[in-house]
Coordinates of C-alpha atoms in Angstrom, one line a residue:
Chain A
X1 CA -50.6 126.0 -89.4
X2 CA -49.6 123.5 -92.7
X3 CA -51.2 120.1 -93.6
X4 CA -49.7 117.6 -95.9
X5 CA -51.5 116.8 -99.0
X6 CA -50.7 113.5 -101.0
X7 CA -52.0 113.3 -104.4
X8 CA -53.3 110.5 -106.5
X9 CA -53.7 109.2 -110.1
X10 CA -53.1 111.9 -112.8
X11 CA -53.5 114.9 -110.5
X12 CA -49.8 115.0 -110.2
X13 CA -49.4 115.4 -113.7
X14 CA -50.9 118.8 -112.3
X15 CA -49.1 119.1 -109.6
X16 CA -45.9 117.8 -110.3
X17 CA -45.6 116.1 -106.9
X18 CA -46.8 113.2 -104.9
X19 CA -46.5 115.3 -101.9
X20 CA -47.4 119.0 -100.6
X21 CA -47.3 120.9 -97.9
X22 CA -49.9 123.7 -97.5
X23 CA -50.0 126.4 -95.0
X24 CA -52.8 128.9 -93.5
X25 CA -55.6 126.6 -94.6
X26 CA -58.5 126.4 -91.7
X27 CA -60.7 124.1 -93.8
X28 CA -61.0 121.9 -97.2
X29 CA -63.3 125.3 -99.1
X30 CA -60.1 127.2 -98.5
X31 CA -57.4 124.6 -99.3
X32 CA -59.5 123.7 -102.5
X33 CA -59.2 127.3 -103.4
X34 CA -55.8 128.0 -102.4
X35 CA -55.0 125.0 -104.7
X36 CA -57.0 126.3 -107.7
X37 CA -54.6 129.4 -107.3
X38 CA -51.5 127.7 -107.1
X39 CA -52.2 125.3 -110.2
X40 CA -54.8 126.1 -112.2
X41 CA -55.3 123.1 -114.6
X42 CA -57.0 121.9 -111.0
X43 CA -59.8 123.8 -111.0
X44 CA -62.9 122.0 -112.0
X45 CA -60.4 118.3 -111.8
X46 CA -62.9 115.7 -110.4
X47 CA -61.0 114.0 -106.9
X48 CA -62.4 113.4 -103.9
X49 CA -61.3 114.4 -100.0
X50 CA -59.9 112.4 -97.9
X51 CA -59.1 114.0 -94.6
X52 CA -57.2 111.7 -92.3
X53 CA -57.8 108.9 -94.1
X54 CA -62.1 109.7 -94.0
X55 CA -63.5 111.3 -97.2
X56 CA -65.6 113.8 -96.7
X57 CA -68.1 115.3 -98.9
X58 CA -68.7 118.9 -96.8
X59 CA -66.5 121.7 -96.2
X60 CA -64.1 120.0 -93.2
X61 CA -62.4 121.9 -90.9
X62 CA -58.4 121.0 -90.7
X63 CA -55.9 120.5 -87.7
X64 CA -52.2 121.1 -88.0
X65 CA -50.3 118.4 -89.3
X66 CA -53.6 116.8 -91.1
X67 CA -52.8 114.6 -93.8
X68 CA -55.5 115.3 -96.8
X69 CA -55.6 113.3 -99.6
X70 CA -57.0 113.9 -103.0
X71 CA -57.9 110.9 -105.2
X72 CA -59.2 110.8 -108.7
X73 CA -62.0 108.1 -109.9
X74 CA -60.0 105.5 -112.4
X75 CA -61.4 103.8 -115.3
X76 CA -58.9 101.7 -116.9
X77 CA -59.3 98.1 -116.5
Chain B
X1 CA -66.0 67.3 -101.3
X2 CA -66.2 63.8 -102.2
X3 CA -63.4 63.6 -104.5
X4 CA -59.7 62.2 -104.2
X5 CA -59.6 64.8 -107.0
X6 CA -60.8 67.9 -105.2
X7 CA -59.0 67.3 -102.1
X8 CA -55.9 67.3 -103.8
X9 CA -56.2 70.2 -106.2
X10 CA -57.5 72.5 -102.8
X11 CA -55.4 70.6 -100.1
X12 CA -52.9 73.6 -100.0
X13 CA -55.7 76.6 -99.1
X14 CA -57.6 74.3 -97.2
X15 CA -55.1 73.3 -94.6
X16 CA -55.0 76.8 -94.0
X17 CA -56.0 77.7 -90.4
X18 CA -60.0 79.2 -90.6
X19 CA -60.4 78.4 -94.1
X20 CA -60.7 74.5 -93.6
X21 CA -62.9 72.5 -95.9
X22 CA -65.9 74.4 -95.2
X23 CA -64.0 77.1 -96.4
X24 CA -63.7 74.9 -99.9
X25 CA -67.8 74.6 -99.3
X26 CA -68.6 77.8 -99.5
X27 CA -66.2 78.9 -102.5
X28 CA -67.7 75.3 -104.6
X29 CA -71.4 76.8 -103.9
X30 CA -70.7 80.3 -104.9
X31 CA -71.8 82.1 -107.8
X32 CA -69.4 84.7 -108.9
X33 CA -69.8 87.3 -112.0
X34 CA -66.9 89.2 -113.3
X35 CA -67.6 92.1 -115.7
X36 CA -64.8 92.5 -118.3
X37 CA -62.3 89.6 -119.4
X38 CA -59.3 92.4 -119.8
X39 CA -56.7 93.7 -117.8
X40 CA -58.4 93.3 -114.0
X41 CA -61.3 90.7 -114.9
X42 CA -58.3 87.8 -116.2
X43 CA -56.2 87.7 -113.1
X44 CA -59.2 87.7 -110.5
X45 CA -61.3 84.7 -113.5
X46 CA -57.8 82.8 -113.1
X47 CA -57.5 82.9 -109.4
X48 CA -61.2 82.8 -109.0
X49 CA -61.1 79.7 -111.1
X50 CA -58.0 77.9 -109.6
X51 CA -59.6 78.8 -105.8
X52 CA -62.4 76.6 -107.2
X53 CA -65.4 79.0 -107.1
X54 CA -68.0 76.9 -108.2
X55 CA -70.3 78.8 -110.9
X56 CA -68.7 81.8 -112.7
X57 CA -69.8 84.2 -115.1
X58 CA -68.1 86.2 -117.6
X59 CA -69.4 89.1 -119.2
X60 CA -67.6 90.7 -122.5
X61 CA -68.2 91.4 -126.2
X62 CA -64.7 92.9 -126.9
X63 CA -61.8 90.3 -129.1
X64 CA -58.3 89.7 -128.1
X65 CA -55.9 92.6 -129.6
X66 CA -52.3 93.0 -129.9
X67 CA -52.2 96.0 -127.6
X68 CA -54.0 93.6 -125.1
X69 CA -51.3 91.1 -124.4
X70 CA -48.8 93.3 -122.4
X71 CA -51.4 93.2 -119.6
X72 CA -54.1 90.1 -120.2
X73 CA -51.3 87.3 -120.4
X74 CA -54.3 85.0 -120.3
X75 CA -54.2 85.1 -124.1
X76 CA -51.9 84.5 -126.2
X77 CA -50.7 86.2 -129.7
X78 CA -52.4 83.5 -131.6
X79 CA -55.9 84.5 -129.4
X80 CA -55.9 87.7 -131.6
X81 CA -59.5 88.4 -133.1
X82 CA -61.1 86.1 -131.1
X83 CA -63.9 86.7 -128.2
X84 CA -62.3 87.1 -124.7
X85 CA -65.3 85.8 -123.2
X86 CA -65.4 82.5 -125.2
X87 CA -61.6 82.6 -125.2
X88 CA -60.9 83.2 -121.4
X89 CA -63.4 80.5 -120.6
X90 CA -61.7 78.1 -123.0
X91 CA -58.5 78.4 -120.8
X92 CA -60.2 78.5 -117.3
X93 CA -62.0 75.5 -118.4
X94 CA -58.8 73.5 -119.1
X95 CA -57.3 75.1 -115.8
X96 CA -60.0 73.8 -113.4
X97 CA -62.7 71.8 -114.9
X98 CA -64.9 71.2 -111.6
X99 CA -66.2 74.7 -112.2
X100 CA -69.6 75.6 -114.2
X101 CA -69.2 78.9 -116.5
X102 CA -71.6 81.1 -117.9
X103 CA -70.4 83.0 -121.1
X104 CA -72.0 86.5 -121.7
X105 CA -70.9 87.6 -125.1
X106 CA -72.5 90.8 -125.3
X107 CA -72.0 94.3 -124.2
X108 CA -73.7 95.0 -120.8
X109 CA -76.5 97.4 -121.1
X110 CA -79.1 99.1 -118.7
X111 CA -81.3 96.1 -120.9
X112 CA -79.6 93.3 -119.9
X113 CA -77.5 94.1 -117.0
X114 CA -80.4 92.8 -114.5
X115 CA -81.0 89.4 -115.8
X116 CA -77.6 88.6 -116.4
X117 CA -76.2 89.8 -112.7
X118 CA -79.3 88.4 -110.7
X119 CA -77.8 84.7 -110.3
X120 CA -74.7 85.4 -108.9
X121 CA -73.4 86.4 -105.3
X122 CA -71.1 88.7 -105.6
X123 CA -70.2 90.8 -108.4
X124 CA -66.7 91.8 -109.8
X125 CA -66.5 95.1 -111.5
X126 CA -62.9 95.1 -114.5
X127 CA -64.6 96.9 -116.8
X128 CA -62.3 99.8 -118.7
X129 CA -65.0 102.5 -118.9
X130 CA -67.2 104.6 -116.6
X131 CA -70.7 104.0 -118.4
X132 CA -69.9 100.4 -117.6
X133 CA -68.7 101.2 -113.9
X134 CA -71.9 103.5 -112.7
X135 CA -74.4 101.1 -114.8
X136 CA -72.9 97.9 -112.4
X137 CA -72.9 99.7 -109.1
X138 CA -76.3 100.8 -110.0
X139 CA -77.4 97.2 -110.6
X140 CA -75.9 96.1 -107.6
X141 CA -77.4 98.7 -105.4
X142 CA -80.9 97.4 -106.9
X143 CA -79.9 93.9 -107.1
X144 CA -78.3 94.4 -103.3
X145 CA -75.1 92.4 -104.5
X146 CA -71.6 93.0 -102.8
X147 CA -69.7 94.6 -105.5
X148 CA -65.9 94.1 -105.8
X149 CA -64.7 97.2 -107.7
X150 CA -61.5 97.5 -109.2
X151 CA -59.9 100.1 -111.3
X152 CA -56.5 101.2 -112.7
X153 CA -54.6 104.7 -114.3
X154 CA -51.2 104.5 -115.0
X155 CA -49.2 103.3 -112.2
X156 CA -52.0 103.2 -109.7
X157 CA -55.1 101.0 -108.6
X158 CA -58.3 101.4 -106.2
X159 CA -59.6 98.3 -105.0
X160 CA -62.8 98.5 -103.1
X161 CA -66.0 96.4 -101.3
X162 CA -69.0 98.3 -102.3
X163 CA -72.7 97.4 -101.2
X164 CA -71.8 94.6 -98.5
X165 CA -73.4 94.6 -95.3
X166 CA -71.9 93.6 -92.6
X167 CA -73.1 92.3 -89.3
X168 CA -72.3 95.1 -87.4
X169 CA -75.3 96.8 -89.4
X170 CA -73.3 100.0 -90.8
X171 CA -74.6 101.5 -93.8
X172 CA -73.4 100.1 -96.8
X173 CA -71.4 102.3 -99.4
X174 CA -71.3 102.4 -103.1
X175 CA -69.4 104.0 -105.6
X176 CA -71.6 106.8 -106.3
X177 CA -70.9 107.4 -102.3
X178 CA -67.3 108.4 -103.8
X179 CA -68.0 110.1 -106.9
X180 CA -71.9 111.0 -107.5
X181 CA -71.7 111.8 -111.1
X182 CA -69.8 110.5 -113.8
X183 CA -66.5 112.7 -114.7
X184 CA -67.3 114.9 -118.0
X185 CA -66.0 114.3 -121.2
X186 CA -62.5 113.8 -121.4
X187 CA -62.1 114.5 -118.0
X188 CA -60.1 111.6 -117.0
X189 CA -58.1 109.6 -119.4
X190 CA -59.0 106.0 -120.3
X191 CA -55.9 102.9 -120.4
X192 CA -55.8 104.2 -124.1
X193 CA -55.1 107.4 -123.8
X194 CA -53.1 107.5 -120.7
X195 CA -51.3 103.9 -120.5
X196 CA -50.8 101.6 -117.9
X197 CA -48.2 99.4 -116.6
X198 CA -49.1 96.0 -117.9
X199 CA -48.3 94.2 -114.2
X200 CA -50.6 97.1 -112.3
X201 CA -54.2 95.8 -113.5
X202 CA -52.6 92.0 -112.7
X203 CA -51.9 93.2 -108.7
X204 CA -55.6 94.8 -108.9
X205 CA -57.3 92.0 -110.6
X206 CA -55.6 89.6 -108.2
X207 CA -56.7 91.7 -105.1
X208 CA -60.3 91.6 -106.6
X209 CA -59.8 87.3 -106.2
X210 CA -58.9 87.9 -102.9
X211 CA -61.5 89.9 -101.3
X212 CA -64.0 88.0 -103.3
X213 CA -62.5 84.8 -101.8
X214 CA -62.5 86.4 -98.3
X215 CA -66.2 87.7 -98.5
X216 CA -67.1 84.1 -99.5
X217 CA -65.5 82.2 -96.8
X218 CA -65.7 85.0 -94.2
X219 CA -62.0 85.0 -93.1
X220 CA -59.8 88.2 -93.0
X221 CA -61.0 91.7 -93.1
X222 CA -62.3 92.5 -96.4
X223 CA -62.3 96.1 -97.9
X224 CA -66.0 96.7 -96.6
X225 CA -66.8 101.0 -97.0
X226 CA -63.0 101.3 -97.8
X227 CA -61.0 102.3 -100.6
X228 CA -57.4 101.4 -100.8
X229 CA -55.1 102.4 -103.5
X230 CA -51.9 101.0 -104.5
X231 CA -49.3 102.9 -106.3
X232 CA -47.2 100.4 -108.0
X233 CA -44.0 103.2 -108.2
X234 CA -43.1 103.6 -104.8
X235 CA -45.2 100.5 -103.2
X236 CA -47.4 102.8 -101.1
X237 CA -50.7 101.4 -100.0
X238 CA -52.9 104.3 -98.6
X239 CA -56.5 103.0 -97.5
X240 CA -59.5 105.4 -96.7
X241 CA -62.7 104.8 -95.0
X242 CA -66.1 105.7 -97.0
X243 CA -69.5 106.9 -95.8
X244 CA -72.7 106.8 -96.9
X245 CA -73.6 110.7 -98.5
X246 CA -77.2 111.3 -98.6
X247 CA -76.8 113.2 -101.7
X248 CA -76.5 110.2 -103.7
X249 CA -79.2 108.1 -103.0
X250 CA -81.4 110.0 -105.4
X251 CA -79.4 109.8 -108.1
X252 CA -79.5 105.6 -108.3
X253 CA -82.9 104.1 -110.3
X254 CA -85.0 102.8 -107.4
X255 CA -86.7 100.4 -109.4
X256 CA -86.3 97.9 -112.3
X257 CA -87.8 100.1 -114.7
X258 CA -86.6 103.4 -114.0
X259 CA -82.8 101.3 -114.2
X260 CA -84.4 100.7 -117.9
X261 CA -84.6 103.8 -118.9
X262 CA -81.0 105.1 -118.2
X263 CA -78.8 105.6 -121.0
X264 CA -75.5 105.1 -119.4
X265 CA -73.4 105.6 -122.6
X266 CA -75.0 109.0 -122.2
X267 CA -74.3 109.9 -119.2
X268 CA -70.6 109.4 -119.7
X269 CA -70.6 111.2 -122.8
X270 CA -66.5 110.6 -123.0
X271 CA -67.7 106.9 -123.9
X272 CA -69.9 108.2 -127.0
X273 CA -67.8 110.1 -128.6
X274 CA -66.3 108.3 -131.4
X275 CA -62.2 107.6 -130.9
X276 CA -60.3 107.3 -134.3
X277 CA -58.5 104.8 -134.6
X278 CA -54.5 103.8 -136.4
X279 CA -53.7 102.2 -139.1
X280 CA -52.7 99.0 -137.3
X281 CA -56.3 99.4 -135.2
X282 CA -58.0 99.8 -138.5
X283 CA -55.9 96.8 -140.0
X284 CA -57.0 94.4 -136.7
X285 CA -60.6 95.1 -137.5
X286 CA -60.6 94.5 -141.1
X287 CA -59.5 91.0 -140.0
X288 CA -62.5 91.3 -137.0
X289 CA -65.5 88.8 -138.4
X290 CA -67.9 91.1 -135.8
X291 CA -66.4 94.4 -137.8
X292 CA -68.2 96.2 -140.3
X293 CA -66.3 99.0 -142.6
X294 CA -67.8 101.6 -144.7
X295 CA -66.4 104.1 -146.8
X296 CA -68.6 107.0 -146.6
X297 CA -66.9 108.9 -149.8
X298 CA -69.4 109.6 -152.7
X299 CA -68.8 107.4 -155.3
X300 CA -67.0 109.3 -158.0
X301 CA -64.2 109.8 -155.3
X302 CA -60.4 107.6 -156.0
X303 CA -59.0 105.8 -155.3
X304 CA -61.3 102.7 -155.4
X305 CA -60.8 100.4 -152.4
X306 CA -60.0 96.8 -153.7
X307 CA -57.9 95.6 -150.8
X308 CA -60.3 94.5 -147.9
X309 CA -64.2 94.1 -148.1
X310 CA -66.3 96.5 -147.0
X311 CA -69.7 98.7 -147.9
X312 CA -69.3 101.8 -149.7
X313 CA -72.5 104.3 -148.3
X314 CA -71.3 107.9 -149.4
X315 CA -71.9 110.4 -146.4
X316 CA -74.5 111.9 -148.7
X317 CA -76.7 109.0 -148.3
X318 CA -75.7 107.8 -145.0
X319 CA -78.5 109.5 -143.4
X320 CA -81.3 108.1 -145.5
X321 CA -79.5 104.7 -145.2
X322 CA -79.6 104.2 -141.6
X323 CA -77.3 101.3 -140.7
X324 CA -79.0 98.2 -139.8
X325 CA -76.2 95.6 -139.0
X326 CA -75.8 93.3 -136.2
X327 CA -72.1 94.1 -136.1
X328 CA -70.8 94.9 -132.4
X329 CA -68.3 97.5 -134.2
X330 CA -68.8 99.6 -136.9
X331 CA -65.6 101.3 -138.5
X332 CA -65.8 104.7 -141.2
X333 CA -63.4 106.0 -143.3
X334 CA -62.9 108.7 -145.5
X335 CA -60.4 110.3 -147.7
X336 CA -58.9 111.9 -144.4
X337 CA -60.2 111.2 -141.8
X338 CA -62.5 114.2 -141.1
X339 CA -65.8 113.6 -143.2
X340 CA -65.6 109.9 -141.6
X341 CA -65.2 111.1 -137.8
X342 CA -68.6 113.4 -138.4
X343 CA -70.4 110.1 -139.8
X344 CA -68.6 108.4 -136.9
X345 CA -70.7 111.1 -134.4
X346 CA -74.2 110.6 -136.7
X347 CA -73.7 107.1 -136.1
X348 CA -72.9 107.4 -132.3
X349 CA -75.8 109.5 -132.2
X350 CA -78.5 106.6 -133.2
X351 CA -80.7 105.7 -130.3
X352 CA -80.2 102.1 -128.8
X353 CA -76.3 102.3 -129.7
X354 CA -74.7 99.7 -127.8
X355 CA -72.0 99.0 -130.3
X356 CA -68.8 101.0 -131.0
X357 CA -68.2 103.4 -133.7
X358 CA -64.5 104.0 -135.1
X359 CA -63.2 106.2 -137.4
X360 CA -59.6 106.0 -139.4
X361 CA -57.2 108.6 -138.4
X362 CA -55.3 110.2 -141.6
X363 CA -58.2 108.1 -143.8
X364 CA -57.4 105.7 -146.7
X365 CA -55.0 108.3 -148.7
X366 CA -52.8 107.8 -145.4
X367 CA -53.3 104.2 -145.1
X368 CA -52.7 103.6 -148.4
X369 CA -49.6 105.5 -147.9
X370 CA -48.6 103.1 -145.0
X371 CA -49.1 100.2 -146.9
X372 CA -47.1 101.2 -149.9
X373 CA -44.1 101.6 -148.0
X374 CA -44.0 98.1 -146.1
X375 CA -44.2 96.9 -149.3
X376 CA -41.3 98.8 -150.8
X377 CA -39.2 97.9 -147.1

């Protein structure tokens, strides 16, 4: 099972891409770790989770082929 | 609308199917308040202003600077040093003079966020710094105002509707439904440190008009509980839907007094700590009439500063001096550059700080230096 991730604002200065594709993730606790593991500088990054286009504030379980997005707060004005 | 005038200057928007001249009504009796005359608040004032939105208010106690322009083409390279608020209003003014404006030239604070927000209808958030951003989603929660939040980083922009409710009776969301706490220290770059494309905020800002102009005269599908963010690199649009989180509620004042008592410079401690500033920054603020300098160096220390006024209050006694001024910006130096960025903390430190506190990168050795050389080019 993957899901496609898209990434916002300066978390891809993290990870170096817009857009990921993660595999064996059954929810958002275990994609957020996996993440942490594969770049580091993530963990402890403020973003939100969108998962199919609804955020979600609680651990979320994921289908294949889910689109989850993380998004940064912005300041600048 | 009475006026051959009127008619005229509206007659394109108003022809428009569902918008109509009760459309034009509704925008002539609104009371609109936008928070920050920089980057997002100048395109959404213009439009805002040209759409003929009849009362708006503009709140900001920053001055027009160089490394402005490339994304507030409101003002001009002859506008440098002056207030935005006054200076923004000036030009709106000229551009539609039906409309009444209200000029707030002051820093918004949890003191007088409440009184200044209460008249209006809806609320337009362009401010460039996350005490700001929390404090007016706060006040709009307890104020129950539709919020029109805006926001930029780099090459992308959320736009959102925040504390609108709709007929359909959903919850309304605010920000703190999308991020609860404030980010740490440092834990997301500012415009300053990280840059932005000058056009970016000017899409955003100009979004901001629109939903405000679409929550006013009830057509379209505003960005109620939504937050859609526009990446201005590849074009993508990618909208999500909010919801209320339970968590959250708690951590908004519930009453006037409690809102009072919040220190949200604190609470974004990024926003207190003191940034040093360039030699050109440092140059524009000697020339800032709201800009006070001291050199905190003891007083046997050279060289002796002759070239711009300022107050000499050696580090020593800074303490026991305790600056009373009514200046909105305070600036330190030093020999350089360390001593003054320590004072620069003491001073950010003070209770009741509204103001900001800079300290000169490299000190005066450095700028000095600088100075020496242009004259020699």
């Amino acid at each position: 099972m993957a899901v496609n991730i898209i990434i916002f604002g300066q978390l891809t200065d993290i990870t170096g891409e817009q857009n990921l594709v993660v595999s064996d993730v059954n929810d958002t606790d275990q994609l957020v770790a996996k993440l942490n593991k594969m770049f580091p500088a993530i963990v402890g990054a403020k973003f939100v989770i969108a998962v199919n286009k609804q955020v979600v504030s609680e651990n979320t379980i994921l289908e294949n082929n889910s689109t989850i997005a993380l998004l940064p707060p912005f300041s600048g004005g | 609308m009475n006026s051959k005038f009127s008619y005229e200057r509206y007659s394109r928007q108003t022809l428009l199917k569902g918008f109509g001249e009760t459309g034009q009504e509704k925008l002539l009796r609104a009371k609109v308040l936008v928070i920050g005359a920089g980057g997002l608040g100048c395109p959404a004032l213009q439009y805002l202003a040209a759409a003929g939105v009849g009362t708006i208010g503009i709140v900001d106690n920053d001055t027009v600077s160089l490394s402005n322009l490339h994304r507030q083409p409101l003002y001009t390279t002859a506008d440098i040093g002056l207030f935005k608020s006054e200076t923004a209003a000036k030009k709106l003014r000229e551009l539609n003079p039906e409309i009444s404006f209200h000029v707030y030239n002051e820093r918004l604070t949890s003191s007088n966020a409440l009184e200044i927000m209460a008249p209006f209808d809806i609320i337009i958030d362009g401010s460039d710094n996350f005490a700001t951003r929390y404090l007016v989603n706060d006040a709009c929660v307890l104020l129950d105002k539709p919020l029109v939040f805006g926001a930029v980083s780099q090459f992308e922009g959320q736009i959102a509707v925040f504390n609108f409710h709709s007929s359909d009776k959903s919850p309304a969301v605010n920000y703190r439904d999308l991020f609860p706490r404030p980010p740490k220290e440092n834990e997301v770059l500012n415009c300053a440190e990280a840059g932005v494309l000058g056009v970016l905020p000017g899409i955003i800002g100009t979004m901001q008009a629109s939903e405000t102009i679409k929550l006013i005269t009830g057509i379209g599908k505003p960005l109620i509980n939504c937050l859609l963010t526009f990446n201005a690199l590849n074009n993508q649009f990618y909208e999500i839907s909010l919801k209320p989180n339970q968590d959250t509620r708690s951590l908004i004042p519930a009453t006037k007094e409690d809102f009072e008592s919040m220190n949200y410079e604190w609470l974004c401690a990024a926003e207190r700590s003191p940034r040093e500033i360039d030699i050109n920054r440092f140059d524009e603020l000697i020339a800032d009439k709201d800009t006070i300098l001291i050199d905190v160096r003891e007083s046997h220390e050279l060289p002796i500063v002759t070239e711009f006024k300022h107050q000499r209050i050696p580090m020593s006694i800074l303490k026991q001096a305790m600056i009373k001024t009514d200046a909105g910006t305070i600036v330190v130096f030093c020999q350089s550059g360390s001593r003054s960025l320590a004072a620069a903390e003491w001073l950010l430190g003070l209770s009741d700080q509204t103001r900001n506190v800079y300290s000169l990168k490299g000190g005066i050795l450095q700028w000095i230096n600088q100075h020496q050389k242009k004259e020699t080019v």
